[in-house]
Amino acid sequence: MPRFAANVTMLFTEVPMLARPDLAREAGFDGVEMLFPYDHPPKDWLAALAGMPVALINTHPGDWAAGDRGHAAVPGATETFRSSFLRAADLATQLGAGRVHVMAGVARGPLAEATYVENLAWAAAQAPGLHLTIEPLNPDDMPGYFLNDFDQAARIVDDLALPNLGIQFDLWHAARIHGDADAVWARHKTRVNHIQIAGFPGRNEPGGGGFDLTGLCAELDRAEYAGWISAEYLPARATVHGLMWLSALKGRARLIGA
């Protein structure tokens, strides 16, 4: 059975951040992920986690309010990217997170891609024990973000051919970008090293949009997938009141989302 992680940046927001891992554990999640766990010292995170595994963290985006969304593909920002990556890799190691999402940033054009490829190769060499993941983000939610297409991501991953680099398959973004998340999964599942789920079209509790999550779990079981399925969605009500999908997927008792 795949392991399920709660994205505690988006879930359990009814309580302060460091109280959320406990709620995730009580709700039946196997681990947690955090988008940007940089506002609290590692010792505070470790106390809050109390042994709860961490699936993934992101590299620091920079000044979000000013429009920064990472720096890996931003020409002229290589020094900033590399400093932020080393910080992320160090924190991931301290927290026991096996995956780091390398945020590309707002950029476009051939120079941006060349910068991105060079920085990804450098990062993979710096942290050979970490799985690095890149995630296409839809342009409506993330205007100007460099990586905005799964086929583009696949080409970059294939060209680099690095053992610790893969694609982050976010069901929400796949559906928003390409319209058919099933087709995206079929084309690129062999490149995927992290999965995130949400409902479609509202990005609420997982389910809907014609994507068979129960079938996905069964397929991952057959493939002996060793990664995580992370819940990254916007709860329609208090998180704890909308977790029927989790018990259903864990029990495989009924079809979700088809």
PDB file of C-alpha atoms in Angstrom:
ATOM      1  CA  MET A   1       0.000   0.000   0.000  1.00  0.00           C
ATOM      2  CA  PRO A   2       1.366   3.464  -0.826  1.00  0.00           C
ATOM      3  CA  ARG A   3       2.217   5.713   2.080  1.00  0.00           C
ATOM      4  CA  PHE A   4       0.009   8.776   2.478  1.00  0.00           C
ATOM      5  CA  ALA A   5       1.362  12.151   3.592  1.00  0.00           C
ATOM      6  CA  ALA A   6      -0.524  15.255   4.628  1.00  0.00           C
ATOM      7  CA  ASN A   7       0.687  18.544   3.241  1.00  0.00           C
ATOM      8  CA  VAL A   8       0.552  20.450   6.506  1.00  0.00           C
ATOM      9  CA  THR A   9       0.993  23.788   4.780  1.00  0.00           C
ATOM     10  CA  MET A  10      -2.495  23.341   3.311  1.00  0.00           C
ATOM     11  CA  LEU A  11      -4.168  20.866   5.678  1.00  0.00           C
ATOM     12  CA  PHE A  12      -5.042  21.253   9.359  1.00  0.00           C
ATOM     13  CA  THR A  13      -4.751  25.029   9.138  1.00  0.00           C
ATOM     14  CA  GLU A  14      -7.207  25.252  12.029  1.00  0.00           C
ATOM     15  CA  VAL A  15      -4.191  24.933  14.346  1.00  0.00           C
ATOM     16  CA  PRO A  16      -0.661  26.452  14.325  1.00  0.00           C
ATOM     17  CA  MET A  17       1.865  24.889  11.974  1.00  0.00           C
ATOM     18  CA  LEU A  18       3.838  22.932  14.570  1.00  0.00           C
ATOM     19  CA  ALA A  19       0.645  21.368  15.946  1.00  0.00           C
ATOM     20  CA  ARG A  20      -0.348  19.949  12.560  1.00  0.00           C
ATOM     21  CA  PRO A  21       1.853  16.814  12.437  1.00  0.00           C
ATOM     22  CA  ASP A  22       0.077  15.481  15.525  1.00  0.00           C
ATOM     23  CA  LEU A  23      -3.312  15.987  13.883  1.00  0.00           C
ATOM     24  CA  ALA A  24      -2.073  14.297  10.725  1.00  0.00           C
ATOM     25  CA  ARG A  25      -0.910  11.292  12.723  1.00  0.00           C
ATOM     26  CA  GLU A  26      -4.230  11.066  14.564  1.00  0.00           C
ATOM     27  CA  ALA A  27      -6.105  11.285  11.268  1.00  0.00           C
ATOM     28  CA  GLY A  28      -4.308   8.231   9.865  1.00  0.00           C
ATOM     29  CA  PHE A  29      -1.620   9.790   7.665  1.00  0.00           C
ATOM     30  CA  ASP A  30       1.716   7.988   7.496  1.00  0.00           C
ATOM     31  CA  GLY A  31       3.794  11.149   7.144  1.00  0.00           C
ATOM     32  CA  VAL A  32       3.730  14.837   6.306  1.00  0.00           C
ATOM     33  CA  GLU A  33       5.184  17.231   3.771  1.00  0.00           C
ATOM     34  CA  MET A  34       5.668  20.986   4.051  1.00  0.00           C
ATOM     35  CA  LEU A  35       6.040  23.545   1.310  1.00  0.00           C
ATOM     36  CA  PHE A  36       8.443  25.937   3.030  1.00  0.00           C
ATOM     37  CA  PRO A  37       9.494  24.794   6.517  1.00  0.00           C
ATOM     38  CA  TYR A  38      11.918  27.667   7.009  1.00  0.00           C
ATOM     39  CA  ASP A  39      10.088  29.749   9.602  1.00  0.00           C
ATOM     40  CA  HIS A  40      10.847  27.377  12.492  1.00  0.00           C
ATOM     41  CA  PRO A  41      14.198  25.996  13.686  1.00  0.00           C
ATOM     42  CA  PRO A  42      14.883  22.336  12.866  1.00  0.00           C
ATOM     43  CA  LYS A  43      14.803  21.432  16.573  1.00  0.00           C
ATOM     44  CA  ASP A  44      11.245  22.754  16.816  1.00  0.00           C
ATOM     45  CA  TRP A  45      10.209  20.786  13.757  1.00  0.00           C
ATOM     46  CA  LEU A  46      11.785  17.617  15.140  1.00  0.00           C
ATOM     47  CA  ALA A  47       9.926  18.059  18.412  1.00  0.00           C
ATOM     48  CA  ALA A  48       6.669  18.674  16.562  1.00  0.00           C
ATOM     49  CA  LEU A  49       7.176  15.699  14.266  1.00  0.00           C
ATOM     50  CA  ALA A  50       7.930  13.324  17.147  1.00  0.00           C
ATOM     51  CA  GLY A  51       9.133  10.700  14.702  1.00  0.00           C
ATOM     52  CA  MET A  52       6.561  11.409  11.984  1.00  0.00           C
ATOM     53  CA  PRO A  53       8.275  10.878   8.602  1.00  0.00           C
ATOM     54  CA  VAL A  54       8.693  13.840   6.242  1.00  0.00           C
ATOM     55  CA  ALA A  55       7.970  13.033   2.614  1.00  0.00           C
ATOM     56  CA  LEU A  56       9.131  16.232   0.942  1.00  0.00           C
ATOM     57  CA  ILE A  57      10.071  19.883   1.326  1.00  0.00           C
ATOM     58  CA  ASN A  58      10.507  22.622  -1.294  1.00  0.00           C
ATOM     59  CA  THR A  59      13.504  24.791  -1.899  1.00  0.00           C
ATOM     60  CA  HIS A  60      13.014  28.292  -0.537  1.00  0.00           C
ATOM     61  CA  PRO A  61      11.071  30.395  -3.069  1.00  0.00           C
ATOM     62  CA  GLY A  62      12.700  33.725  -2.203  1.00  0.00           C
ATOM     63  CA  ASP A  63      10.516  36.780  -1.660  1.00  0.00           C
ATOM     64  CA  TRP A  64       7.064  35.390  -2.432  1.00  0.00           C
ATOM     65  CA  ALA A  65       5.322  38.736  -2.012  1.00  0.00           C
ATOM     66  CA  ALA A  66       7.677  40.259  -4.572  1.00  0.00           C
ATOM     67  CA  GLY A  67       6.917  37.494  -7.065  1.00  0.00           C
ATOM     68  CA  ASP A  68       9.757  35.039  -6.464  1.00  0.00           C
ATOM     69  CA  ARG A  69       8.878  31.380  -7.068  1.00  0.00           C
ATOM     70  CA  GLY A  70      12.316  29.847  -6.725  1.00  0.00           C
ATOM     71  CA  HIS A  71      15.456  30.496  -8.747  1.00  0.00           C
ATOM     72  CA  ALA A  72      16.681  27.309 -10.468  1.00  0.00           C
ATOM     73  CA  ALA A  73      15.765  28.538 -13.972  1.00  0.00           C
ATOM     74  CA  VAL A  74      16.293  32.253 -13.431  1.00  0.00           C
ATOM     75  CA  PRO A  75      19.265  33.570 -15.444  1.00  0.00           C
ATOM     76  CA  GLY A  76      21.641  35.544 -13.266  1.00  0.00           C
ATOM     77  CA  ALA A  77      20.337  33.996 -10.028  1.00  0.00           C
ATOM     78  CA  THR A  78      22.567  30.920  -9.919  1.00  0.00           C
ATOM     79  CA  GLU A  79      24.328  31.953  -6.716  1.00  0.00           C
ATOM     80  CA  THR A  80      20.983  32.587  -5.024  1.00  0.00           C
ATOM     81  CA  PHE A  81      19.664  29.217  -6.188  1.00  0.00           C
ATOM     82  CA  ARG A  82      22.684  27.266  -5.063  1.00  0.00           C
ATOM     83  CA  SER A  83      22.663  28.850  -1.625  1.00  0.00           C
ATOM     84  CA  SER A  84      18.953  28.116  -1.207  1.00  0.00           C
ATOM     85  CA  PHE A  85      19.391  24.548  -2.442  1.00  0.00           C
ATOM     86  CA  LEU A  86      22.160  23.787   0.022  1.00  0.00           C
ATOM     87  CA  ARG A  87      19.952  25.199   2.763  1.00  0.00           C
ATOM     88  CA  ALA A  88      17.069  22.972   1.655  1.00  0.00           C
ATOM     89  CA  ALA A  89      19.277  19.892   1.383  1.00  0.00           C
ATOM     90  CA  ASP A  90      20.649  20.471   4.868  1.00  0.00           C
ATOM     91  CA  LEU A  91      17.181  20.923   6.345  1.00  0.00           C
ATOM     92  CA  ALA A  92      15.869  17.864   4.494  1.00  0.00           C
ATOM     93  CA  THR A  93      18.705  15.816   5.955  1.00  0.00           C
ATOM     94  CA  GLN A  94      18.026  17.081   9.471  1.00  0.00           C
ATOM     95  CA  LEU A  95      14.297  16.332   9.170  1.00  0.00           C
ATOM     96  CA  GLY A  96      14.777  13.001   7.417  1.00  0.00           C
ATOM     97  CA  ALA A  97      12.979  14.166   4.286  1.00  0.00           C
ATOM     98  CA  GLY A  98      13.946  12.020   1.331  1.00  0.00           C
ATOM     99  CA  ARG A  99      12.740  14.411  -1.364  1.00  0.00           C
ATOM    100  CA  VAL A 100      13.315  18.042  -2.264  1.00  0.00           C
ATOM    101  CA  HIS A 101      11.186  19.845  -4.831  1.00  0.00           C
ATOM    102  CA  VAL A 102      13.492  22.162  -6.765  1.00  0.00           C
ATOM    103  CA  MET A 103      11.469  25.264  -7.618  1.00  0.00           C
ATOM    104  CA  ALA A 104      12.243  26.649 -11.066  1.00  0.00           C
ATOM    105  CA  GLY A 105      11.096  30.236 -10.647  1.00  0.00           C
ATOM    106  CA  VAL A 106       9.616  32.803 -13.012  1.00  0.00           C
ATOM    107  CA  ALA A 107      11.548  32.794 -16.278  1.00  0.00           C
ATOM    108  CA  ARG A 108      11.246  31.899 -19.948  1.00  0.00           C
ATOM    109  CA  GLY A 109      13.280  31.152 -23.026  1.00  0.00           C
ATOM    110  CA  PRO A 110      16.341  29.103 -24.004  1.00  0.00           C
ATOM    111  CA  LEU A 111      18.674  30.786 -21.511  1.00  0.00           C
ATOM    112  CA  ALA A 112      16.267  29.939 -18.689  1.00  0.00           C
ATOM    113  CA  GLU A 113      16.223  26.290 -19.744  1.00  0.00           C
ATOM    114  CA  ALA A 114      19.999  26.152 -19.992  1.00  0.00           C
ATOM    115  CA  THR A 115      20.257  27.695 -16.512  1.00  0.00           C
ATOM    116  CA  TYR A 116      17.709  25.207 -15.170  1.00  0.00           C
ATOM    117  CA  VAL A 117      19.468  22.176 -16.615  1.00  0.00           C
ATOM    118  CA  GLU A 118      22.845  23.311 -15.310  1.00  0.00           C
ATOM    119  CA  ASN A 119      21.477  23.978 -11.828  1.00  0.00           C
ATOM    120  CA  LEU A 120      19.607  20.671 -11.662  1.00  0.00           C
ATOM    121  CA  ALA A 121      22.753  18.759 -12.603  1.00  0.00           C
ATOM    122  CA  TRP A 122      24.722  20.674  -9.973  1.00  0.00           C
ATOM    123  CA  ALA A 123      22.078  20.058  -7.289  1.00  0.00           C
ATOM    124  CA  ALA A 124      21.875  16.339  -8.023  1.00  0.00           C
ATOM    125  CA  ALA A 125      25.649  16.076  -7.664  1.00  0.00           C
ATOM    126  CA  GLN A 126      25.619  18.012  -4.385  1.00  0.00           C
ATOM    127  CA  ALA A 127      22.969  15.779  -2.778  1.00  0.00           C
ATOM    128  CA  PRO A 128      23.261  12.291  -4.264  1.00  0.00           C
ATOM    129  CA  GLY A 129      21.392  10.807  -1.302  1.00  0.00           C
ATOM    130  CA  LEU A 130      18.274  12.920  -1.886  1.00  0.00           C
ATOM    131  CA  HIS A 131      15.577  12.412  -4.476  1.00  0.00           C
ATOM    132  CA  LEU A 132      15.097  15.673  -6.360  1.00  0.00           C
ATOM    133  CA  THR A 133      11.800  16.380  -8.015  1.00  0.00           C
ATOM    134  CA  ILE A 134      10.565  18.982 -10.484  1.00  0.00           C
ATOM    135  CA  GLU A 135       6.900  19.929 -10.723  1.00  0.00           C
ATOM    136  CA  PRO A 136       5.095  21.557 -13.646  1.00  0.00           C
ATOM    137  CA  LEU A 137       2.733  24.240 -12.311  1.00  0.00           C
ATOM    138  CA  ASN A 138      -0.247  25.496 -14.270  1.00  0.00           C
ATOM    139  CA  PRO A 139       0.063  29.061 -15.594  1.00  0.00           C
ATOM    140  CA  ASP A 140      -3.301  30.205 -14.226  1.00  0.00           C
ATOM    141  CA  ASP A 141      -2.246  29.553 -10.630  1.00  0.00           C
ATOM    142  CA  MET A 142       1.445  30.338 -11.161  1.00  0.00           C
ATOM    143  CA  PRO A 143       1.809  32.937 -13.937  1.00  0.00           C
ATOM    144  CA  GLY A 144       5.216  33.039 -15.563  1.00  0.00           C
ATOM    145  CA  TYR A 145       6.525  29.895 -13.859  1.00  0.00           C
ATOM    146  CA  PHE A 146       9.183  28.360 -16.080  1.00  0.00           C
ATOM    147  CA  LEU A 147       8.137  24.713 -15.790  1.00  0.00           C
ATOM    148  CA  ASN A 148       4.514  24.624 -16.937  1.00  0.00           C
ATOM    149  CA  ASP A 149       4.191  21.444 -19.015  1.00  0.00           C
ATOM    150  CA  PHE A 150       4.681  17.767 -18.142  1.00  0.00           C
ATOM    151  CA  ASP A 151       6.119  16.919 -21.552  1.00  0.00           C
ATOM    152  CA  GLN A 152       8.674  19.696 -21.048  1.00  0.00           C
ATOM    153  CA  ALA A 153       9.558  18.241 -17.636  1.00  0.00           C
ATOM    154  CA  ALA A 154       9.916  14.758 -19.124  1.00  0.00           C
ATOM    155  CA  ARG A 155      12.281  15.997 -21.798  1.00  0.00           C
ATOM    156  CA  ILE A 156      14.483  17.693 -19.189  1.00  0.00           C
ATOM    157  CA  VAL A 157      14.516  14.629 -16.934  1.00  0.00           C
ATOM    158  CA  ASP A 158      15.313  12.338 -19.866  1.00  0.00           C
ATOM    159  CA  ASP A 159      18.066  14.600 -21.175  1.00  0.00           C
ATOM    160  CA  LEU A 160      19.756  14.784 -17.783  1.00  0.00           C
ATOM    161  CA  ALA A 161      19.251  11.063 -17.032  1.00  0.00           C
ATOM    162  CA  LEU A 162      20.139  11.522 -13.365  1.00  0.00           C
ATOM    163  CA  PRO A 163      19.262   8.654 -11.009  1.00  0.00           C
ATOM    164  CA  ASN A 164      18.021  10.989  -8.268  1.00  0.00           C
ATOM    165  CA  LEU A 165      15.885  13.321 -10.425  1.00  0.00           C
ATOM    166  CA  GLY A 166      12.244  12.738 -11.320  1.00  0.00           C
ATOM    167  CA  ILE A 167       8.874  14.351 -11.916  1.00  0.00           C
ATOM    168  CA  GLN A 168       6.418  15.343  -9.225  1.00  0.00           C
ATOM    169  CA  PHE A 169       2.998  14.256 -10.519  1.00  0.00           C
ATOM    170  CA  ASP A 170       0.460  16.661  -9.054  1.00  0.00           C
ATOM    171  CA  LEU A 171      -2.975  15.517 -10.173  1.00  0.00           C
ATOM    172  CA  TRP A 172      -4.413  19.034  -9.916  1.00  0.00           C
ATOM    173  CA  HIS A 173      -1.745  20.650 -12.053  1.00  0.00           C
ATOM    174  CA  ALA A 174      -1.762  17.801 -14.581  1.00  0.00           C
ATOM    175  CA  ALA A 175      -5.500  18.245 -15.092  1.00  0.00           C
ATOM    176  CA  ARG A 176      -5.265  22.039 -15.262  1.00  0.00           C
ATOM    177  CA  ILE A 177      -2.375  22.017 -17.748  1.00  0.00           C
ATOM    178  CA  HIS A 178      -3.300  19.141 -20.048  1.00  0.00           C
ATOM    179  CA  GLY A 179      -6.983  18.517 -19.391  1.00  0.00           C
ATOM    180  CA  ASP A 180      -6.555  14.752 -19.021  1.00  0.00           C
ATOM    181  CA  ALA A 181      -4.595  13.710 -15.946  1.00  0.00           C
ATOM    182  CA  ASP A 182      -4.966  10.027 -16.887  1.00  0.00           C
ATOM    183  CA  ALA A 183      -3.108  10.631 -20.139  1.00  0.00           C
ATOM    184  CA  VAL A 184      -0.364  12.568 -18.342  1.00  0.00           C
ATOM    185  CA  TRP A 185       0.069   9.730 -15.862  1.00  0.00           C
ATOM    186  CA  ALA A 186       0.184   7.128 -18.645  1.00  0.00           C
ATOM    187  CA  ARG A 187       2.891   9.057 -20.528  1.00  0.00           C
ATOM    188  CA  HIS A 188       5.104   9.924 -17.620  1.00  0.00           C
ATOM    189  CA  LYS A 189       4.542   7.521 -14.715  1.00  0.00           C
ATOM    190  CA  THR A 190       7.937   5.880 -15.162  1.00  0.00           C
ATOM    191  CA  ARG A 191       9.569   9.256 -14.484  1.00  0.00           C
ATOM    192  CA  VAL A 192       7.506  10.063 -11.365  1.00  0.00           C
ATOM    193  CA  ASN A 193       9.143  10.024  -7.940  1.00  0.00           C
ATOM    194  CA  HIS A 194       6.460  11.876  -5.956  1.00  0.00           C
ATOM    195  CA  ILE A 195       2.657  12.097  -6.233  1.00  0.00           C
ATOM    196  CA  GLN A 196       0.234  14.733  -4.962  1.00  0.00           C
ATOM    197  CA  ILE A 197      -3.545  14.488  -5.126  1.00  0.00           C
ATOM    198  CA  ALA A 198      -6.510  16.833  -4.843  1.00  0.00           C
ATOM    199  CA  GLY A 199     -10.077  16.910  -6.077  1.00  0.00           C
ATOM    200  CA  PHE A 200     -10.953  18.333  -9.460  1.00  0.00           C
ATOM    201  CA  PRO A 201     -12.151  20.868 -10.465  1.00  0.00           C
ATOM    202  CA  GLY A 202     -12.253  22.600  -7.058  1.00  0.00           C
ATOM    203  CA  ARG A 203      -8.927  21.453  -5.569  1.00  0.00           C
ATOM    204  CA  ASN A 204     -10.774  20.304  -2.481  1.00  0.00           C
ATOM    205  CA  GLU A 205     -10.845  16.788  -1.004  1.00  0.00           C
ATOM    206  CA  PRO A 206      -9.480  14.147  -3.430  1.00  0.00           C
ATOM    207  CA  GLY A 207     -12.011  12.672  -5.835  1.00  0.00           C
ATOM    208  CA  GLY A 208     -13.810  13.776  -8.980  1.00  0.00           C
ATOM    209  CA  GLY A 209     -12.555  14.669 -12.408  1.00  0.00           C
ATOM    210  CA  GLY A 210     -12.674  11.099 -13.688  1.00  0.00           C
ATOM    211  CA  PHE A 211      -9.333  10.040 -12.200  1.00  0.00           C
ATOM    212  CA  ASP A 212      -9.538   6.648 -10.491  1.00  0.00           C
ATOM    213  CA  LEU A 213      -7.498   7.027  -7.311  1.00  0.00           C
ATOM    214  CA  THR A 214      -8.281   3.493  -6.169  1.00  0.00           C
ATOM    215  CA  GLY A 215      -6.941   2.188  -9.454  1.00  0.00           C
ATOM    216  CA  LEU A 216      -3.853   4.362  -9.042  1.00  0.00           C
ATOM    217  CA  CYS A 217      -3.162   2.839  -5.636  1.00  0.00           C
ATOM    218  CA  ALA A 218      -3.573  -0.667  -7.020  1.00  0.00           C
ATOM    219  CA  GLU A 219      -1.196   0.135  -9.869  1.00  0.00           C
ATOM    220  CA  LEU A 220       1.369   1.538  -7.444  1.00  0.00           C
ATOM    221  CA  ASP A 221       1.080  -1.623  -5.357  1.00  0.00           C
ATOM    222  CA  ARG A 222       1.806  -3.758  -8.416  1.00  0.00           C
ATOM    223  CA  ALA A 223       4.784  -1.574  -9.306  1.00  0.00           C
ATOM    224  CA  GLU A 224       6.066  -1.709  -5.699  1.00  0.00           C
ATOM    225  CA  TYR A 225       6.179   2.092  -5.629  1.00  0.00           C
ATOM    226  CA  ALA A 226       8.408   3.163  -2.748  1.00  0.00           C
ATOM    227  CA  GLY A 227       7.419   6.830  -2.659  1.00  0.00           C
ATOM    228  CA  TRP A 228       4.534   8.802  -1.238  1.00  0.00           C
ATOM    229  CA  ILE A 229       1.070   9.975  -2.182  1.00  0.00           C
ATOM    230  CA  SER A 230       0.677  13.392  -0.612  1.00  0.00           C
ATOM    231  CA  ALA A 231      -2.624  15.156   0.009  1.00  0.00           C
ATOM    232  CA  GLU A 232      -2.158  18.715  -1.207  1.00  0.00           C
ATOM    233  CA  TYR A 233      -5.592  20.303  -1.362  1.00  0.00           C
ATOM    234  CA  LEU A 234      -7.787  23.038   0.047  1.00  0.00           C
ATOM    235  CA  PRO A 235     -10.185  21.459   2.562  1.00  0.00           C
ATOM    236  CA  ALA A 236     -13.778  22.477   1.928  1.00  0.00           C
ATOM    237  CA  ARG A 237     -14.353  22.460   5.708  1.00  0.00           C
ATOM    238  CA  ALA A 238     -12.320  21.560   8.778  1.00  0.00           C
ATOM    239  CA  THR A 239      -9.745  19.045   7.571  1.00  0.00           C
ATOM    240  CA  VAL A 240     -10.737  16.316  10.003  1.00  0.00           C
ATOM    241  CA  HIS A 241     -14.319  16.340   8.686  1.00  0.00           C
ATOM    242  CA  GLY A 242     -13.291  15.616   5.105  1.00  0.00           C
ATOM    243  CA  LEU A 243     -11.014  12.596   5.368  1.00  0.00           C
ATOM    244  CA  MET A 244     -13.372   9.851   4.196  1.00  0.00           C
ATOM    245  CA  TRP A 245     -11.279   9.587   1.045  1.00  0.00           C
ATOM    246  CA  LEU A 246      -8.219   8.570   3.113  1.00  0.00           C
ATOM    247  CA  SER A 247      -9.935   5.693   4.884  1.00  0.00           C
ATOM    248  CA  ALA A 248     -11.506   4.589   1.588  1.00  0.00           C
ATOM    249  CA  LEU A 249      -8.162   4.527  -0.245  1.00  0.00           C
ATOM    250  CA  LYS A 250      -6.442   2.761   2.618  1.00  0.00           C
ATOM    251  CA  GLY A 251      -9.255   0.201   2.784  1.00  0.00           C
ATOM    252  CA  ARG A 252      -9.763   0.008  -0.995  1.00  0.00           C
ATOM    253  CA  ALA A 253     -13.422  -0.463  -0.130  1.00  0.00           C
ATOM    254  CA  ARG A 254     -14.895   1.656  -2.904  1.00  0.00           C
ATOM    255  CA  LEU A 255     -14.016   3.598  -5.999  1.00  0.00           C
ATOM    256  CA  ILE A 256     -12.859   7.176  -5.501  1.00  0.00           C
ATOM    257  CA  GLY A 257     -13.030   9.728  -8.248  1.00  0.00           C
ATOM    258  CA  ALA A 258     -14.022   7.631 -11.263  1.00  0.00           C
TER     259      ALA A 258
END
